[in-house]
XYZ file of C-alpha atoms in Angstrom:
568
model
C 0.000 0.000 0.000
C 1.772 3.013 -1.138
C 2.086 5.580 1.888
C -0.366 9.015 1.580
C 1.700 12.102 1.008
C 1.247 15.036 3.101
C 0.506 18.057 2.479
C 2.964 20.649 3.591
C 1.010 23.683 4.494
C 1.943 27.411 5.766
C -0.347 28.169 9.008
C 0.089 31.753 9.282
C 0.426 32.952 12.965
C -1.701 36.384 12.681
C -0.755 39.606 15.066
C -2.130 42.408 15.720
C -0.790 45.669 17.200
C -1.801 48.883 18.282
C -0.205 51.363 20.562
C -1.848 54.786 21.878
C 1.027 56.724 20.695
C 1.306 58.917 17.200
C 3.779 57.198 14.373
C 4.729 60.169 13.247
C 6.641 61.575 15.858
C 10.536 60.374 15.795
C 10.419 58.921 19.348
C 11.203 56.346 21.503
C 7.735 55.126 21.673
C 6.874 55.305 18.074
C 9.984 53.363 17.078
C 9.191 50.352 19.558
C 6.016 49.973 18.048
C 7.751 49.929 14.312
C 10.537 47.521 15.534
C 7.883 45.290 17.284
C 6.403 44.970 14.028
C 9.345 44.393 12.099
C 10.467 42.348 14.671
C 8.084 40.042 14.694
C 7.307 40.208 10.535
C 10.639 39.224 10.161
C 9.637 35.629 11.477
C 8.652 33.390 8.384
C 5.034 32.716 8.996
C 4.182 35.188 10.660
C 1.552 37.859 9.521
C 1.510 41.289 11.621
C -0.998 43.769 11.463
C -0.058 47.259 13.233
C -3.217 49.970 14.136
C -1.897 53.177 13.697
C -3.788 55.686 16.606
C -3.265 58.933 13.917
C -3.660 59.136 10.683
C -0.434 58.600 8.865
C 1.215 62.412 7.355
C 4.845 61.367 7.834
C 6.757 57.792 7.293
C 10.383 58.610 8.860
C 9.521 55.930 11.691
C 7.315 53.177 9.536
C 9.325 53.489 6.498
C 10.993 50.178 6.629
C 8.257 48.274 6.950
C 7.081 48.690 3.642
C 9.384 46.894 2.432
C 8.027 43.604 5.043
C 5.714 41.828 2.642
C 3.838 40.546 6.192
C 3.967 43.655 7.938
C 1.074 46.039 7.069
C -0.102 49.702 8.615
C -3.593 49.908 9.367
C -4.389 53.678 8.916
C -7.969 53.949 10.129
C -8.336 57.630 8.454
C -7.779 55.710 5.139
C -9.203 52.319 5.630
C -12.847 50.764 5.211
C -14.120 49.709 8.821
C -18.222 48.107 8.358
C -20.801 46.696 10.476
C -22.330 47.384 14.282
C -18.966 49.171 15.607
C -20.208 52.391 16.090
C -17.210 54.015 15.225
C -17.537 57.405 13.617
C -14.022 59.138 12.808
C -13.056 62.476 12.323
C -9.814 64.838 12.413
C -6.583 63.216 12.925
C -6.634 60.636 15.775
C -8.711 57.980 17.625
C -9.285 58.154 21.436
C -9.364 55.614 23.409
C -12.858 54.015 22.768
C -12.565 54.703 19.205
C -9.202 52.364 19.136
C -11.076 49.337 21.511
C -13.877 49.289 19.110
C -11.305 49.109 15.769
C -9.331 46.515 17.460
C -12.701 44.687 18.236
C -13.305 44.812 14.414
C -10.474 43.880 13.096
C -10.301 40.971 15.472
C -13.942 39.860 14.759
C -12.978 40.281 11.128
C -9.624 38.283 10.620
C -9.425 36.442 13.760
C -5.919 36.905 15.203
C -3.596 34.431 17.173
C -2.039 37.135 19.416
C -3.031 41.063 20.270
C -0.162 43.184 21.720
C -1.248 46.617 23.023
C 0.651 48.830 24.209
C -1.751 51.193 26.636
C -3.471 50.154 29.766
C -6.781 51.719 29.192
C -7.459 50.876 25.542
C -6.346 47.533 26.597
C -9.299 47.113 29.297
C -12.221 48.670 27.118
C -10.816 46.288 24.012
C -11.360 43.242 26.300
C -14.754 44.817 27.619
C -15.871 44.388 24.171
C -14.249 41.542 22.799
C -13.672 39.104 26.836
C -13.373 36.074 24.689
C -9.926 37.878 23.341
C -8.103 38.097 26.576
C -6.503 34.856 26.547
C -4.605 35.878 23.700
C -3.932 39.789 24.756
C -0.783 40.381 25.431
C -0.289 44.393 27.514
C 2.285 45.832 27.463
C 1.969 48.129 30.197
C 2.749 52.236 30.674
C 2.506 54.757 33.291
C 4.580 52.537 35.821
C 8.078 53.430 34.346
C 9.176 55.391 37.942
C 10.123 54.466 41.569
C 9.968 58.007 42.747
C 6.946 58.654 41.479
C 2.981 57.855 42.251
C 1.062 55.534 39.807
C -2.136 57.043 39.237
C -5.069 55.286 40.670
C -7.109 55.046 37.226
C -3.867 53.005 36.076
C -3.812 50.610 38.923
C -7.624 50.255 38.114
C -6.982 49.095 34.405
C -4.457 46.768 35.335
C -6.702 45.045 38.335
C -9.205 45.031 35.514
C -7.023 43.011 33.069
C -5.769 40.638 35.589
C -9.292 39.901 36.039
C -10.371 39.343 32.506
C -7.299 36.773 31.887
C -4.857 39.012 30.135
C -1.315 38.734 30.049
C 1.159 41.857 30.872
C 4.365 42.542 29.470
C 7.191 44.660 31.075
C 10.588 46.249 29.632
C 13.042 45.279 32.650
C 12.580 43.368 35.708
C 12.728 46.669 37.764
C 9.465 47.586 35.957
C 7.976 44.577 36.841
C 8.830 44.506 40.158
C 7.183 48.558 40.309
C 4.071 47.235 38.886
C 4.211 44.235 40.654
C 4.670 46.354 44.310
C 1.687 48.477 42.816
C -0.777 45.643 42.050
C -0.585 43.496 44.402
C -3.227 40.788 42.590
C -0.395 40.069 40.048
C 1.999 37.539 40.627
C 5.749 37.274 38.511
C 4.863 34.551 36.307
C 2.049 36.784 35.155
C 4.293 39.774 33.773
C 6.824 38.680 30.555
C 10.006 40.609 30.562
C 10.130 41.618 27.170
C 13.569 43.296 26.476
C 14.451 46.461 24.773
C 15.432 44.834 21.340
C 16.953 46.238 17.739
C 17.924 44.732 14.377
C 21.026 42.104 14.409
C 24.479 44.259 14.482
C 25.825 43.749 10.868
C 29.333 42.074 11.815
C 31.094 40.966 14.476
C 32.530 43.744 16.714
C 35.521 43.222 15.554
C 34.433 44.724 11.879
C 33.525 47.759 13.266
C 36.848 50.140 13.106
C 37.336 52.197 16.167
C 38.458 55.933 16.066
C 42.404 56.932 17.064
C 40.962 59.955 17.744
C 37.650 59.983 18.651
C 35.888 63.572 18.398
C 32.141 62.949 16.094
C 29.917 62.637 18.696
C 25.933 61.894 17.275
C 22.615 62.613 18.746
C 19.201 61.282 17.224
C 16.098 61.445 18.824
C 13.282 64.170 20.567
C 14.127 67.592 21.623
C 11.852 67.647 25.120
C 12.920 69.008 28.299
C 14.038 66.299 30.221
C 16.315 65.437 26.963
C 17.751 68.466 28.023
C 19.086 68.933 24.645
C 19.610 72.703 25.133
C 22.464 71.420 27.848
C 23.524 69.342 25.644
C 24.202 71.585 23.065
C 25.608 74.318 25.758
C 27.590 71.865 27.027
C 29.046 70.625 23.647
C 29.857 74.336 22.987
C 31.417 74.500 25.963
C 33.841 71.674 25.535
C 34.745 73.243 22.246
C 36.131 75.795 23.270
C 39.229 73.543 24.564
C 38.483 71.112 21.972
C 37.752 72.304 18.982
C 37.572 69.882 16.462
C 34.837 68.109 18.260
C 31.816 67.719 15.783
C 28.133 66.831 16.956
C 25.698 65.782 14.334
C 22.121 65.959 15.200
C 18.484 64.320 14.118
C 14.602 64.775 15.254
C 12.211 67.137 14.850
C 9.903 66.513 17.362
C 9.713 69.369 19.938
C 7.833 69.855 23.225
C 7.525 73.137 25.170
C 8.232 73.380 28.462
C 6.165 74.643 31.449
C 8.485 75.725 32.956
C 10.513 77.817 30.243
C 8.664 79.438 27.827
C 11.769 80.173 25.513
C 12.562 76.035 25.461
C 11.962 75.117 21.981
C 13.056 78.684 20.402
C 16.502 78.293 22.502
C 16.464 75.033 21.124
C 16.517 75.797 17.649
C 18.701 78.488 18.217
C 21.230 76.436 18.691
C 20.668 74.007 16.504
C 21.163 76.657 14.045
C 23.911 78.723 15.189
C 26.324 76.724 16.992
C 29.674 75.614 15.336
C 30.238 72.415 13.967
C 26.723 71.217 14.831
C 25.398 69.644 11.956
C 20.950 69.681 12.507
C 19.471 67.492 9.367
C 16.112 67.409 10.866
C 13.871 64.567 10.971
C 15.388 61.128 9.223
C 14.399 57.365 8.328
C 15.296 54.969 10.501
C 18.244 53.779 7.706
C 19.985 57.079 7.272
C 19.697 57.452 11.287
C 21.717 54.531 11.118
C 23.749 55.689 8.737
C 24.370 59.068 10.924
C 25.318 56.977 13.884
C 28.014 54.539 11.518
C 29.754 57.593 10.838
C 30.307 58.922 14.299
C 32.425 58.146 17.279
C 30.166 58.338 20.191
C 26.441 58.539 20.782
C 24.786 60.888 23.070
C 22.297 59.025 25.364
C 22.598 61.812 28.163
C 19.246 62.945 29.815
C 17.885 64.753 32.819
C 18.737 63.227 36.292
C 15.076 63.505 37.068
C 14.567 60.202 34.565
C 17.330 58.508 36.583
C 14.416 57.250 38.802
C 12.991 55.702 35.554
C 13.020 51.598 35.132
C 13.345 51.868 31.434
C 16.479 51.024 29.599
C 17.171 53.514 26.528
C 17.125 51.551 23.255
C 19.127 54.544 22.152
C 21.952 52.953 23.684
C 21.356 49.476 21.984
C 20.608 51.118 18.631
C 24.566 52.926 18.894
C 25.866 49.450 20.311
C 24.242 47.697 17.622
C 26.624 49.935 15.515
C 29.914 49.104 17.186
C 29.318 52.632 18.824
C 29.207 53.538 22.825
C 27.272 56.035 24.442
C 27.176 58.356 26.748
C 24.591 58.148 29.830
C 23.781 58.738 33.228
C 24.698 56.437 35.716
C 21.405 55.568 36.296
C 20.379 52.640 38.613
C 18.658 50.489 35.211
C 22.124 51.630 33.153
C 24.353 50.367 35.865
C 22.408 47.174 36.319
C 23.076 46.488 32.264
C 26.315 47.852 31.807
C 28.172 47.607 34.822
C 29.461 50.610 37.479
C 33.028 50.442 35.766
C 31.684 51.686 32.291
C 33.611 54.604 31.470
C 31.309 56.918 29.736
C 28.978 57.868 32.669
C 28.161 61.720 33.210
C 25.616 62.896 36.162
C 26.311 66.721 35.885
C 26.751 69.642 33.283
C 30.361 69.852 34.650
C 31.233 65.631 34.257
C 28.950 65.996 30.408
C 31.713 68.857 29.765
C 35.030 67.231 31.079
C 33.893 64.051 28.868
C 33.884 66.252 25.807
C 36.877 67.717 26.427
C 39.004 64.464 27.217
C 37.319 62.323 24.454
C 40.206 62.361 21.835
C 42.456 61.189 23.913
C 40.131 58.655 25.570
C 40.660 56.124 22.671
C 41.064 53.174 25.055
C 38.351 53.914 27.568
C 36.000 54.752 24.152
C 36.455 51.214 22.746
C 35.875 49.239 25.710
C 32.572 51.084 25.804
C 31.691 50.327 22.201
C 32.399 46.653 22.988
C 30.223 46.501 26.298
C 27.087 48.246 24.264
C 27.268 46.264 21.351
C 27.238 43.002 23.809
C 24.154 44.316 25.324
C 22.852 45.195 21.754
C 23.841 41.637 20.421
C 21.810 40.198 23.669
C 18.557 42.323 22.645
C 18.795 41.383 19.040
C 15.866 40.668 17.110
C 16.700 37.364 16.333
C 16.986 36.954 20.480
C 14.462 38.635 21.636
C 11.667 37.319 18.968
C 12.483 33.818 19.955
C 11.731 34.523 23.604
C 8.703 36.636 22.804
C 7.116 33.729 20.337
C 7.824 31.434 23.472
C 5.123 33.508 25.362
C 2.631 34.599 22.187
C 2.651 30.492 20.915
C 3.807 28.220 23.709
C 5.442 24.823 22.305
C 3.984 23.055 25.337
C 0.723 23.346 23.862
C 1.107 21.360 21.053
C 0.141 17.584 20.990
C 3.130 14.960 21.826
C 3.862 13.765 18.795
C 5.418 16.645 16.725
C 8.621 17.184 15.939
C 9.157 21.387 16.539
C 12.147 22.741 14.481
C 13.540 26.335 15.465
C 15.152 28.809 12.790
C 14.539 26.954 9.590
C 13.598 29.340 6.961
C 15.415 27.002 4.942
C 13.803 23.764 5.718
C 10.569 23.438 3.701
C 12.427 23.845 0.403
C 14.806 21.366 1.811
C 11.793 18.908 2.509
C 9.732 19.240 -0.729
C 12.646 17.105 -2.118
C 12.585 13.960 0.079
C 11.345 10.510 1.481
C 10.884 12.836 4.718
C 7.013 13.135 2.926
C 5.955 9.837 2.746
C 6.991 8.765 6.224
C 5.198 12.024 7.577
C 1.260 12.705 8.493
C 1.819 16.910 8.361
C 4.071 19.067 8.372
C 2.927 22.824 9.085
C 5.151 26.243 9.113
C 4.032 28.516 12.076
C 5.513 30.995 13.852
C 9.180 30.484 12.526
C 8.805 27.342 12.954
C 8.951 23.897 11.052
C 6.316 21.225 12.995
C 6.599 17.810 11.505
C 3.590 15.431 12.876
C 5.953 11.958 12.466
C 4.234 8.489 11.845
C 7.055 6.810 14.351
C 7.746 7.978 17.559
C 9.822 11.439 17.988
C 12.393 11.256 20.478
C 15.516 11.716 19.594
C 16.672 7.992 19.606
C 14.290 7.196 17.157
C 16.009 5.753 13.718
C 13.106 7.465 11.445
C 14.233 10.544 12.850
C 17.617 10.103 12.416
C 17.159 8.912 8.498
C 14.914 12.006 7.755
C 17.888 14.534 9.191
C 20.521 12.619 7.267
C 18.543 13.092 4.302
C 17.815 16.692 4.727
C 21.035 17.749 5.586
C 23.625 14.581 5.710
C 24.635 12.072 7.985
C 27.389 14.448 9.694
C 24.793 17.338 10.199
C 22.100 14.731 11.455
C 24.985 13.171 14.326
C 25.375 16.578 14.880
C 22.370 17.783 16.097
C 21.410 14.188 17.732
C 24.760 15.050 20.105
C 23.221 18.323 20.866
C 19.990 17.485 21.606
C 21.889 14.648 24.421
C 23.827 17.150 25.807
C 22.160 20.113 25.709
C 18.828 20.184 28.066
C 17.267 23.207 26.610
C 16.687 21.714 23.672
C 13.700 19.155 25.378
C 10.362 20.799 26.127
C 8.313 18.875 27.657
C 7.857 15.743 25.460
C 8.697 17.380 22.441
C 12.346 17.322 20.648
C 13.100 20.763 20.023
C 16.297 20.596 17.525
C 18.093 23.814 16.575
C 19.171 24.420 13.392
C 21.707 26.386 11.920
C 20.362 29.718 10.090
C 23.230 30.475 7.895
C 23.421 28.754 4.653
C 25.493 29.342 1.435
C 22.604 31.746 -0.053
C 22.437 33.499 2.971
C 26.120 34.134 3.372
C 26.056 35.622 -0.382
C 23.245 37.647 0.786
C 25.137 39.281 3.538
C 28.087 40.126 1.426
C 26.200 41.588 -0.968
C 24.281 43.786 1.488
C 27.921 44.587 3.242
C 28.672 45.910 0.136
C 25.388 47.790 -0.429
C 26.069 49.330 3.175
C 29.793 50.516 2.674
C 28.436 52.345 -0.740
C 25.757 53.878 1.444
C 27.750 54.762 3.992
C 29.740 56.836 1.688
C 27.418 58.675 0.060
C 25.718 59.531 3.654
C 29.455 60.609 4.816
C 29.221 62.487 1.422
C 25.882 64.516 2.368
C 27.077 65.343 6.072
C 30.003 66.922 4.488
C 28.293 68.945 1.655
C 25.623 69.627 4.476
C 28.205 70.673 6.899
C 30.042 73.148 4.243
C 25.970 74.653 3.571
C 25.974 75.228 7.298
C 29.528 76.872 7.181
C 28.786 78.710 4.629
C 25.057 79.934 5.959
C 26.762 81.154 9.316
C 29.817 82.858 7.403
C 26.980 84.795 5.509
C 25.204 85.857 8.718
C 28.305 86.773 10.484
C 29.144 88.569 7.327
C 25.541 90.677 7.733
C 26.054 90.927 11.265
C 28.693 92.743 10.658
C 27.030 95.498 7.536
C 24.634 95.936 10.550
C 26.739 97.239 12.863
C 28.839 99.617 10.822
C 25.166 100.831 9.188
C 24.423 101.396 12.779
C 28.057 103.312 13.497
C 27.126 105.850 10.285
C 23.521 106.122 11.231
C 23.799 107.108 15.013
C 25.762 110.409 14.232
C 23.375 110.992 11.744
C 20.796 110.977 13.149
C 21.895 112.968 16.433
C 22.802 115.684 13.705
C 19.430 115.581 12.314
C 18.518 115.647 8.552
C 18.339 119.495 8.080
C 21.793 119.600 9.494
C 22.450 116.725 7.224
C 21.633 118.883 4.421
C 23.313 122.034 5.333
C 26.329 120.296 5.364
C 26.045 118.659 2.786
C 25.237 121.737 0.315
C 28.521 123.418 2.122
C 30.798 120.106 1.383
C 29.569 120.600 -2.561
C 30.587 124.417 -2.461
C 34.069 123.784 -1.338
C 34.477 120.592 -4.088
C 33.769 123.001 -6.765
């Protein structure tokens, strides 16, 4: 009887996500939201849906996912929403009970296998709508970043009412979770995921990244609010340079926020921006030529106010330099220290330490590198690849599979590699989910068993199949449960071409970038020669015109009839 052949089938895992924050603004908030997403569309399998809050005017911070074939922006201003949702839209943005009743739609509509969302309230009313979704809700949870500060009691409330209806909570660092944790005291550990600050895998080893003799090109991309201080940090800069002055600081973001408490904030800003030497401002950026900015520097600026010292959030500023073989410099807060150790070097907690940094940079070459090496480790910890594979281990549990598959990890490759083989007629199913291969095997599936072995040797060979049968024996992780979890290896001969062809693509771009920051940098040279230049017309206009007009213009004119006399 000749054996039934499976069929191999892709079993999209569907997200959705939605965070009450505007995608338009270049900040820290906006950007997790776009890296989730790309994050987690980077996963074969995987389909991710994001709800944009505002309607979309600018695409600096979702410009690379267009080009995610399973990532798509849901802009509700410019989408088609139908049936009893009671959900009438006008201006620019959605409150909060206008995004729990799109997010009940769209999950009515297409049915997804996780939710995250990233708001406490919007979170609550979605599952007051939808209860039947909170199994699946995933929050990650704001307004509990401080330990010196109160938690407002409407927060506390949405939380108690989440814990109630089933959901599950997500927090950046384990100091946030213990905060909320101290705050709400009907949640228990196991109930909060630590979901780390994450960015894309670093490029090359650290190694490939070349570190300045001399370093002096410091970079700083991001917001301009107060407790960035960026006015300090452009005072400071100037500061430095006046002992230093080859120092260069080159500068991205347009996203200003007044301040209460000085009214001149964001003009000051601007001013300086503008006007101060070898500060190069090139306004609000991509994502990719922000990266670009930061390959071409020396040292990232993470610096803030010491009121956010308090704060349990780590900055993925600092991964997104490390990532980039570049360090930065930061506040010795208690989160910082925790992740990158008390004897990091570039640590600043006043205007007078920020300055003294600048000054001794270029000859800090040593102290500079071990920096870049300890932030790209903590970048290469929170990569993508990393995190993903932790966060997929919450959104699809493998323990809730039945007994008998076979769950491979990191196998983009695989199903090609299958379509080719016996592996299909000694197989009942195998299914791509989630980044992963499951293979539903007519034997048994432990790791001793001799189908097993013969369907590895033909996918890959007989060494690679002894391989990962030794791993699986002596590594421990690699058993969940009943299942046999086998790791595979991601890099294969196409993907190695791949890399070295984007390497390529990269160096080319980072010349032409280095290219524009000069030509931009000779604009702004010129620009402020010019004004100088007027500054100066002005004042001798003023010299001539004070006499003038203390004389008066009849006197003017009388002497001026007696000066053409004597010249005749």
């Amino acid at each position: 009887m000749t054996a039934t052949m499976p069929v191999i089938q892709t079993k999209p895992f569907k997200i959705l996500a939605f965070g009450f924050i505007n995608l338009n603004t270049i900040d820290g908030s906006a950007f997790f939201m776009a890296a989730l997403a790309a994050m987690l569309g980077g996963r074969p399998g995987v389909n991710v849906d994001l709800l944009s809050r505002w309607r979309i005017t600018k695409t600096h911070v979702v410009d690379e996912l267009h080009t995610l074939e399973n990532v798509k922006i849901i802009d509700p201003f410019e989408s088609q929403f139908e049936g009893p949702y009671e959900v009438s839209l006008s201006g620019n943005s959605l409150d909060r009970k206008q995004s729990a009743r799109l997010l009940q739609f769209l999950d009515d509509k297409f049915e997804y296998d996780a939710i995250i969302i990233r708001d406490n309230e919007t979170a609550a009313r979605f599952l007051k709508l939808c209860p039947k979704s909170a199994g699946k809700t995933h929050v990650y949870v704001t307004r509990f970043a401080f330990t010196d500060r109160d938690v407002p009691s409407e927060e506390r409330h949405w939380v108690k009412i989440l814990s109630e209806a089933g959901a599950q909570f997500i927090a950046q660092t384990p100091e946030m979770r213990d905060q909320i944790l101290s705050k709400c005291t009907e949640l228990d550990s196991e109930d909060i995921f630590i979901l780390k600050p994450f960015v894309p895998d670093p490029y090359s080893a650290f190694e490939d990244y070349k570190q300045p003799e001399r370093p002096h090109r410091l970079v700083y991309t991001g917001k301009f609010f107060p407790d960035w201080i960026p006015e300090k940090i452009l005072s400071g800069f100037n500061t430095a340079r006046l002992q230093t002055p080859d120092l260069e600081l080159v500068v991205a973001g347009d996203a200003f926020r007044d301040d209460p408490e000085n009214p001149n904030f964001v003009r000051e800003t601007k001013w300086l921006l503008n006007n101060s030497q070898n500060v190069s401002w090139v306004g609000g950026v991509t994502r990719v030529i922000s990266r670009e900015l930061i390959s071409n520097s020396d040292v990232g600026i993470g610096w803030r106010s010491p009121s956010l010292d308090a704060s349990t959030e780590f900055s993925t500023k600092i991964l997104e330099y490390g990532a980039l073989g570049k360090p930065s410099i930061v506040n010795p807060s208690p989160v910082n220290v925790a992740i990158l150790g008390e004897d990091y070097p570039l640590y600043a907690s006043t205007m007078t330490e920020f300055i003294n940094l600048l000054r001794n940079l270029p000859s800090m070459r040593t102290e500079v590198e071990r920096a870049a090496k300890r932030c790209y480790e903590v970048a290469s910890e929170r990569s993508y690849s990393k995190v993903s594979e932790e966060l997929f281990n919450r959104l699809d549990p493998v323990d809730q599979y039945d007994d008998d598959l076979l769950i491979l990890r990191h196998s983009t490759d695989l199903l090609g590699q299958v379509e080719g083989t016996s592996l299909l007629s000694r197989t009942i199913s195998v299914t791509i989910r989630s980044g992963r291969v499951m293979i539903r095997l007519a034997g048994e599936s432990d790791s001793d068993s001799p189908l097993l072995r013969d369907v590895f040797a033909e996918i890959e060979g007989n060494a690679k199949a002894e391989e990962w049968f030794q791993k699986i024996a002596t590594n421990p992780h690699t058993v969940v449960g009943s299942h046999s979890v086998v790791e595979l290896e991601r890099v294969n001969r196409e993907l190695t071409e791949k890399q070295q062809s984007l390497r390529i693509e990269r160096k080319q771009h980072l010349k032409k970038i280095e290219n524009l920051t000069l030509r931009l940098k000779q604009r702004d040279d010129r620009i402020k020669n010019l004004e100088r230049y007027v500054e100066k017309l002005q004042i001798r206009l003023d010299r001539i015109r004070k006499p003038l007009d203390r004389m008066g213009l009849s006197k003017v004119a009388r002497v001026g009839k007696k000066a053409r006399r004597l010249l005749k």
